[in-house]
């Protein structure tokens, strides 16, 4: 059996990419807000149903830049159940992360536990739409408004997700996206920062270009977060096939759910009413007692059978050396996240995964 990986990148047809490359070669404008960069920003705004988006070179620099743009300091409330970049962005800004436990139904930060973590130093909340499942944005906004806090969503997984027809990226003060090769929409490496108005978009554009407002004026100590023309052109092409790729992912998710529903000790997340999901990941949760095997034993068995799942997100960010000393990082403060991190495996899901391959994965789990 060939190896089945957790994901496989969506690539635009090579023959379609060549004319774009030829055009870039003719233009001789490789980066710094070039033609394709502008085109991709416009196309993404249209596809995602949003107004202001700034392209970045990856999904981590927009997190760091959002914190800079909003002048966030002190403490920020966040989730330990994410990719490390979420918390690292706080550390890079000298901000103390305060971890709050998650809701088992969505794996997102639990709004019921946020208020208890607010202190006079708290300036913002940084939730994550984990696996592309939207957070309870209304509850989070109500808390933010009550305490005068900013909200920055790490929406790295939430490309194209809508709630009652509205983009999830509209929630909060800003949202960030990742276009890493493993994501639903990719530009090889890439990302974006979504904001609410023209003035902020301008500020973000300055910040991602060292703070240059013009040839001789620096408005802030910015960084280099720019996306180049080659990846912008690649993104324009990939965007054309993204909706179809999401449909294929939906088909795979349905098959997994149908075939796994009667497997004792294995549970999946459900779709949420009113949400257009992107099926960025397909997590299952292993109940060791009922399934009769630990999560890690199943993970190893899959690996031995050439199926490479991933334990997203294990270990929890709060267990890493630089964060585990924080009061909020103790497992007693994070019982749900700790349990979920110890039971999760993300199964292979990507546009080109066949029905037969999904059945092979399921058979290994059923054995
Ligand atoms: C939740 C989350 N935030 C941030 C990032 C960072 O994005 P990038 O790898 O594009 O820098 C990722 C993933 O890669 C992620 O999964």
Coordinates of C-alpha atoms and ligand atoms in Angstrom, one line a residue:
X1 CA 0.0 0.0 0.0
X2 CA 1.3 3.5 -0.9
X3 CA 1.8 5.9 1.9
X4 CA -1.2 8.1 2.6
X5 CA -0.1 11.4 4.2
X6 CA -2.2 13.6 6.4
X7 CA -2.4 16.1 3.5
X8 CA -1.1 16.7 0.0
X9 CA -0.8 20.2 -1.4
X10 CA -3.2 21.6 -3.9
X11 CA -1.0 22.6 -6.9
X12 CA -2.2 24.7 -9.9
X13 CA -1.7 23.0 -13.3
X14 CA 1.9 23.7 -14.3
X15 CA 1.0 24.6 -17.9
X16 CA -1.2 27.3 -16.5
X17 CA 1.5 28.7 -14.3
X18 CA 4.1 29.1 -17.1
X19 CA 2.4 32.0 -18.9
X20 CA 2.2 33.8 -15.5
X21 CA 5.9 33.3 -15.0
X22 CA 6.7 34.5 -18.5
X23 CA 4.7 37.7 -17.7
X24 CA 6.6 38.2 -14.5
X25 CA 9.9 37.7 -16.3
X26 CA 8.7 40.4 -18.8
X27 CA 7.6 42.8 -16.1
X28 CA 10.8 42.4 -14.1
X29 CA 8.9 43.4 -10.9
X30 CA 9.4 40.6 -8.5
X31 CA 8.1 42.0 -5.2
X32 CA 7.0 45.2 -3.3
X33 CA 3.3 45.4 -4.1
X34 CA 3.5 44.3 -7.7
X35 CA 0.8 43.6 -10.2
X36 CA 0.1 40.0 -9.1
X37 CA 0.2 41.0 -5.4
X38 CA -2.5 43.6 -6.0
X39 CA -4.6 41.2 -8.1
X40 CA -4.4 38.5 -5.5
X41 CA -5.5 40.9 -2.7
X42 CA -8.5 41.9 -4.8
X43 CA -9.4 38.3 -5.7
X44 CA -9.1 37.1 -2.1
X45 CA -11.3 40.0 -0.8
X46 CA -13.9 39.0 -3.4
X47 CA -13.7 35.3 -2.8
X48 CA -13.8 35.6 1.0
X49 CA -16.4 38.4 1.1
X50 CA -14.3 40.9 3.0
X51 CA -13.1 44.4 2.3
X52 CA -9.6 44.8 3.6
X53 CA -6.9 42.2 3.4
X54 CA -3.1 42.6 3.3
X55 CA -1.0 39.7 1.9
X56 CA 1.9 38.4 3.8
X57 CA 4.8 36.0 3.3
X58 CA 3.4 33.5 5.8
X59 CA 0.8 33.1 8.5
X60 CA 3.0 34.0 11.5
X61 CA 4.2 37.5 10.6
X62 CA 0.6 38.7 10.3
X63 CA 0.0 37.6 13.9
X64 CA 3.0 39.5 15.1
X65 CA 2.1 42.5 13.0
X66 CA -1.6 42.6 14.2
X67 CA -0.3 42.9 17.8
X68 CA 2.0 45.7 16.7
X69 CA -0.7 47.5 14.7
X70 CA -3.1 47.4 17.6
X71 CA -0.4 48.4 20.2
X72 CA -1.2 45.3 22.3
X73 CA 0.9 45.0 25.5
X74 CA 0.7 43.3 28.9
X75 CA -1.3 40.1 28.9
X76 CA -3.3 38.4 26.2
X77 CA -5.8 35.6 26.7
X78 CA -5.4 32.7 24.3
X79 CA -5.8 29.0 23.8
X80 CA -3.1 26.3 24.4
X81 CA -4.8 24.1 21.8
X82 CA -3.2 25.5 18.6
X83 CA -0.1 25.5 16.5
X84 CA 2.8 27.1 18.4
X85 CA 2.9 30.2 16.2
X86 CA -0.2 31.6 18.0
X87 CA 1.5 31.9 21.3
X88 CA 5.0 32.6 19.8
X89 CA 3.5 35.8 18.2
X90 CA 2.8 37.0 21.8
X91 CA 6.3 36.1 23.0
X92 CA 7.9 38.0 20.1
X93 CA 6.0 41.1 21.2
X94 CA 7.0 40.7 24.9
X95 CA 3.4 39.9 25.8
X96 CA 2.5 37.4 28.5
X97 CA 0.1 34.6 27.2
X98 CA -2.7 33.6 29.6
X99 CA -4.0 30.2 28.6
X100 CA -7.7 29.5 28.9
X101 CA -9.3 26.0 28.6
X102 CA -11.2 24.9 25.5
X103 CA -14.8 23.8 24.7
X104 CA -14.8 20.0 23.9
X105 CA -17.6 20.5 21.3
X106 CA -15.4 22.7 19.0
X107 CA -11.9 22.5 20.5
X108 CA -11.9 26.4 20.6
X109 CA -11.4 28.6 23.6
X110 CA -14.2 28.3 26.0
X111 CA -16.0 31.7 26.3
X112 CA -17.3 30.7 29.8
X113 CA -13.8 30.6 31.1
X114 CA -12.4 33.8 29.6
X115 CA -13.7 36.4 32.2
X116 CA -12.0 34.6 35.1
X117 CA -8.7 35.0 33.4
X118 CA -8.9 38.8 32.8
X119 CA -6.6 41.0 35.0
X120 CA -5.8 44.7 34.9
X121 CA -3.0 43.9 32.5
X122 CA -5.2 42.1 29.9
X123 CA -5.4 44.1 26.7
X124 CA -6.7 41.5 24.1
X125 CA -8.0 38.0 23.4
X126 CA -6.4 35.9 20.7
X127 CA -8.7 32.9 20.0
X128 CA -8.1 30.4 17.2
X129 CA -10.8 28.9 14.9
X130 CA -9.3 25.5 15.4
X131 CA -9.7 23.1 12.4
X132 CA -11.7 25.9 10.7
X133 CA -14.5 25.5 13.2
X134 CA -15.7 29.0 14.1
X135 CA -15.3 30.3 17.7
X136 CA -18.4 31.7 19.5
X137 CA -17.5 35.1 18.1
X138 CA -20.6 36.9 19.5
X139 CA -19.8 35.7 23.1
X140 CA -16.2 36.6 22.7
X141 CA -17.0 40.1 21.4
X142 CA -19.5 40.7 24.2
X143 CA -16.7 40.0 26.8
X144 CA -14.2 42.1 24.8
X145 CA -16.6 45.0 24.7
X146 CA -17.4 44.7 28.4
X147 CA -13.7 44.9 29.4
X148 CA -12.4 47.1 26.5
X149 CA -10.3 44.4 25.0
X150 CA -9.2 43.9 21.4
X151 CA -9.8 40.6 19.6
X152 CA -7.4 39.1 17.1
X153 CA -8.5 35.8 15.6
X154 CA -5.9 33.4 14.4
X155 CA -7.9 32.2 11.4
X156 CA -5.1 30.2 9.9
X157 CA -7.4 27.2 9.4
X158 CA -10.6 29.1 8.5
X159 CA -10.1 30.0 4.9
X160 CA -13.5 30.4 3.2
X161 CA -15.5 29.6 6.3
X162 CA -18.8 31.5 6.7
X163 CA -21.4 31.7 9.4
X164 CA -24.9 32.3 8.2
X165 CA -23.5 33.5 4.9
X166 CA -21.0 35.9 6.5
X167 CA -17.2 35.4 6.5
X168 CA -15.9 34.4 9.9
X169 CA -13.0 36.8 9.1
X170 CA -15.3 39.7 9.9
X171 CA -15.3 38.9 13.6
X172 CA -13.1 40.8 16.0
X173 CA -10.6 43.6 15.2
X174 CA -8.4 41.5 12.9
X175 CA -8.0 38.0 11.6
X176 CA -5.0 36.3 10.3
X177 CA -4.7 33.6 7.6
X178 CA -2.0 31.1 6.7
X179 CA -1.5 30.0 3.1
X180 CA 1.1 27.4 4.0
X181 CA 1.4 24.4 1.6
X182 CA -0.7 22.3 4.0
X183 CA -3.6 24.6 4.1
X184 CA -7.0 24.5 2.2
X185 CA -5.7 27.4 0.0
X186 CA -2.0 27.7 -0.4
X187 CA 0.6 29.9 -1.9
X188 CA 3.5 27.5 -1.0
X189 CA 4.3 29.8 2.0
X190 CA 2.0 32.8 2.6
X191 CA -0.6 34.4 4.7
X192 CA -2.8 37.5 5.2
X193 CA -4.0 40.0 7.7
X194 CA -7.7 41.0 7.5
X195 CA -8.8 44.3 9.1
X196 CA -11.8 46.6 9.3
X197 CA -10.9 49.8 7.5
X198 CA -8.8 51.6 4.9
X199 CA -6.7 53.4 7.5
X200 CA -5.7 50.2 9.3
X201 CA -5.0 48.5 6.0
X202 CA -2.6 51.3 5.1
X203 CA -0.9 51.0 8.5
X204 CA -0.5 47.2 8.1
X205 CA 0.9 47.8 4.6
X206 CA 3.5 50.1 6.0
X207 CA 4.3 47.7 8.9
X208 CA 4.9 44.8 6.5
X209 CA 7.4 46.9 4.5
X210 CA 9.8 48.0 7.3
X211 CA 7.5 50.9 8.2
X212 CA 8.1 52.8 4.9
X213 CA 5.3 55.2 4.1
X214 CA 7.3 56.6 1.2
X215 CA 10.9 56.6 0.0
X216 CA 12.3 58.6 2.9
X217 CA 9.6 58.3 5.7
X218 CA 9.5 55.5 8.3
X219 CA 6.2 55.7 10.3
X220 CA 7.0 52.7 12.6
X221 CA 9.6 50.0 13.2
X222 CA 8.1 47.6 10.7
X223 CA 9.2 44.2 9.5
X224 CA 9.6 42.5 6.2
X225 CA 6.4 40.5 5.7
X226 CA 5.9 41.0 2.0
X227 CA 4.6 38.4 -0.5
X228 CA 6.4 38.2 -3.8
X229 CA 5.0 38.1 -7.3
X230 CA 5.7 34.5 -8.1
X231 CA 3.7 33.2 -5.1
X232 CA 1.0 35.8 -5.7
X233 CA 0.5 34.5 -9.3
X234 CA 0.5 30.9 -8.0
X235 CA -2.2 32.0 -5.5
X236 CA -4.3 33.5 -8.2
X237 CA -4.3 30.2 -10.1
X238 CA -4.9 28.1 -7.0
X239 CA -7.8 30.2 -5.9
X240 CA -9.7 29.1 -9.0
X241 CA -9.7 25.5 -7.8
X242 CA -10.2 26.1 -4.1
X243 CA -14.0 25.8 -4.0
X244 CA -13.9 22.5 -5.8
X245 CA -11.2 21.3 -3.4
X246 CA -13.4 22.2 -0.4
X247 CA -16.3 20.2 -2.0
X248 CA -13.9 17.2 -2.3
X249 CA -12.9 17.6 1.3
X250 CA -16.6 17.7 2.3
X251 CA -17.2 14.4 0.4
X252 CA -14.3 12.8 2.3
X253 CA -15.5 14.1 5.7
X254 CA -18.9 12.6 5.0
X255 CA -17.4 9.3 4.2
X256 CA -15.3 9.2 7.3
X257 CA -18.2 10.2 9.5
X258 CA -20.5 7.6 8.0
X259 CA -17.9 4.8 8.2
X260 CA -16.7 5.6 11.7
X261 CA -20.0 6.3 13.4
X262 CA -20.4 2.9 14.8
X263 CA -16.8 2.4 15.9
X264 CA -16.8 2.1 19.7
X265 CA -14.5 4.7 21.3
X266 CA -13.9 6.8 18.2
X267 CA -15.7 10.2 18.0
X268 CA -15.6 12.9 15.3
X269 CA -16.6 16.6 15.4
X270 CA -20.0 17.5 13.9
X271 CA -20.8 20.2 11.4
X272 CA -22.3 23.3 13.0
X273 CA -25.6 24.5 11.7
X274 CA -25.4 27.7 9.5
X275 CA -21.6 27.2 9.0
X276 CA -20.0 26.6 5.6
X277 CA -17.1 24.4 6.7
X278 CA -13.8 24.1 4.8
X279 CA -12.9 20.6 6.2
X280 CA -9.3 21.8 6.7
X281 CA -8.7 18.9 9.1
X282 CA -10.5 15.7 10.1
X283 CA -9.8 15.1 13.8
X284 CA -11.0 11.9 15.6
X285 CA -10.8 11.4 19.3
X286 CA -9.8 8.1 20.8
X287 CA -11.4 7.0 24.1
X288 CA -8.8 4.6 25.3
X289 CA -11.1 2.5 27.5
X290 CA -13.9 2.1 25.0
X291 CA -11.7 1.7 21.9
X292 CA -9.4 -0.7 23.8
X293 CA -6.2 1.0 22.6
X294 CA -4.4 4.2 23.4
X295 CA -4.3 7.1 20.9
X296 CA -0.6 6.6 20.5
X297 CA -1.0 2.9 19.8
X298 CA -3.5 3.7 17.1
X299 CA -1.3 6.4 15.7
X300 CA 1.6 3.9 15.5
X301 CA -0.6 1.2 14.0
X302 CA -1.7 3.6 11.3
X303 CA 1.9 4.5 10.7
X304 CA 2.9 0.8 10.5
X305 CA 0.2 0.5 7.8
X306 CA 1.5 3.5 5.8
X307 CA -1.1 6.0 7.0
X308 CA 0.4 9.1 8.5
X309 CA -2.1 10.9 10.7
X310 CA -0.9 13.8 12.8
X311 CA -1.6 14.5 16.5
X312 CA -2.8 18.1 16.0
X313 CA -2.4 19.6 18.6
X314 CA -0.2 17.6 20.8
X315 CA 1.7 18.4 22.9
X316 CA -0.2 21.5 24.1
X317 CA 1.6 24.8 23.6
X318 CA 1.4 25.3 27.4
X319 CA 3.7 22.4 28.0
X320 CA 6.6 23.8 25.9
X321 CA 9.7 24.9 27.9
X322 CA 9.1 28.7 27.5
X323 CA 5.5 28.6 28.6
X324 CA 5.1 25.8 31.1
X325 CA 6.2 28.0 34.0
X326 CA 3.2 30.3 33.6
X327 CA 0.4 29.9 36.2
X328 CA -2.2 29.5 33.5
X329 CA -0.2 26.7 31.9
X330 CA -0.9 24.1 34.6
X331 CA -2.8 21.0 33.5
X332 CA -5.3 21.7 36.4
X333 CA -6.2 24.9 34.6
X334 CA -6.5 23.2 31.2
X335 CA -8.2 19.8 31.9
X336 CA -10.3 19.7 28.6
X337 CA -7.4 20.8 26.4
X338 CA -5.1 18.3 28.1
X339 CA -7.6 15.4 27.6
X340 CA -8.2 16.4 23.9
X341 CA -4.5 16.8 23.1
X342 CA -4.0 13.2 24.5
X343 CA -6.8 11.7 22.5
X344 CA -6.7 13.4 19.0
X345 CA -5.5 12.2 15.7
X346 CA -6.1 14.1 12.5
X347 CA -6.8 11.7 9.6
X348 CA -5.7 12.3 6.1
X349 CA -7.8 14.7 4.2
X350 CA -7.1 16.5 0.9
X351 CA -8.7 17.2 -2.4
X352 CA -7.2 14.3 -4.2
X353 CA -7.8 11.6 -1.6
X354 CA -9.9 8.8 -3.1
X355 CA -12.9 7.0 -1.7
X356 CA -10.8 3.8 -1.7
X357 CA -8.0 5.4 0.2
X358 CA -10.5 6.8 2.8
X359 CA -11.9 3.2 3.2
X360 CA -8.3 1.9 3.7
X361 CA -7.7 4.4 6.5
X362 CA -11.1 3.5 8.1
X363 CA -10.2 -0.3 7.9
X364 CA -7.1 0.3 9.9
X365 CA -9.0 2.1 12.6
X366 CA -11.8 -0.6 12.6
X367 CA -9.4 -3.6 12.8
Ligands
LIG1 C1 -3.3 27.9 14.0 C2 -2.1 28.3 13.2 N1 -1.6 29.6 13.4 C3 -0.5 30.0 12.7 C4 0.1 29.2 11.8 C5 1.3 29.7 11.2 O1 1.2 29.8 9.8 P1 2.5 29.8 8.9 O2 3.0 28.4 8.9 O3 1.9 30.1 7.5 O4 3.5 30.8 9.4 C6 -0.4 27.9 11.6 C7 0.3 27.0 10.7 O5 1.0 26.7 10.0 C8 -1.5 27.5 12.3 O6 -1.9 26.2 12.1

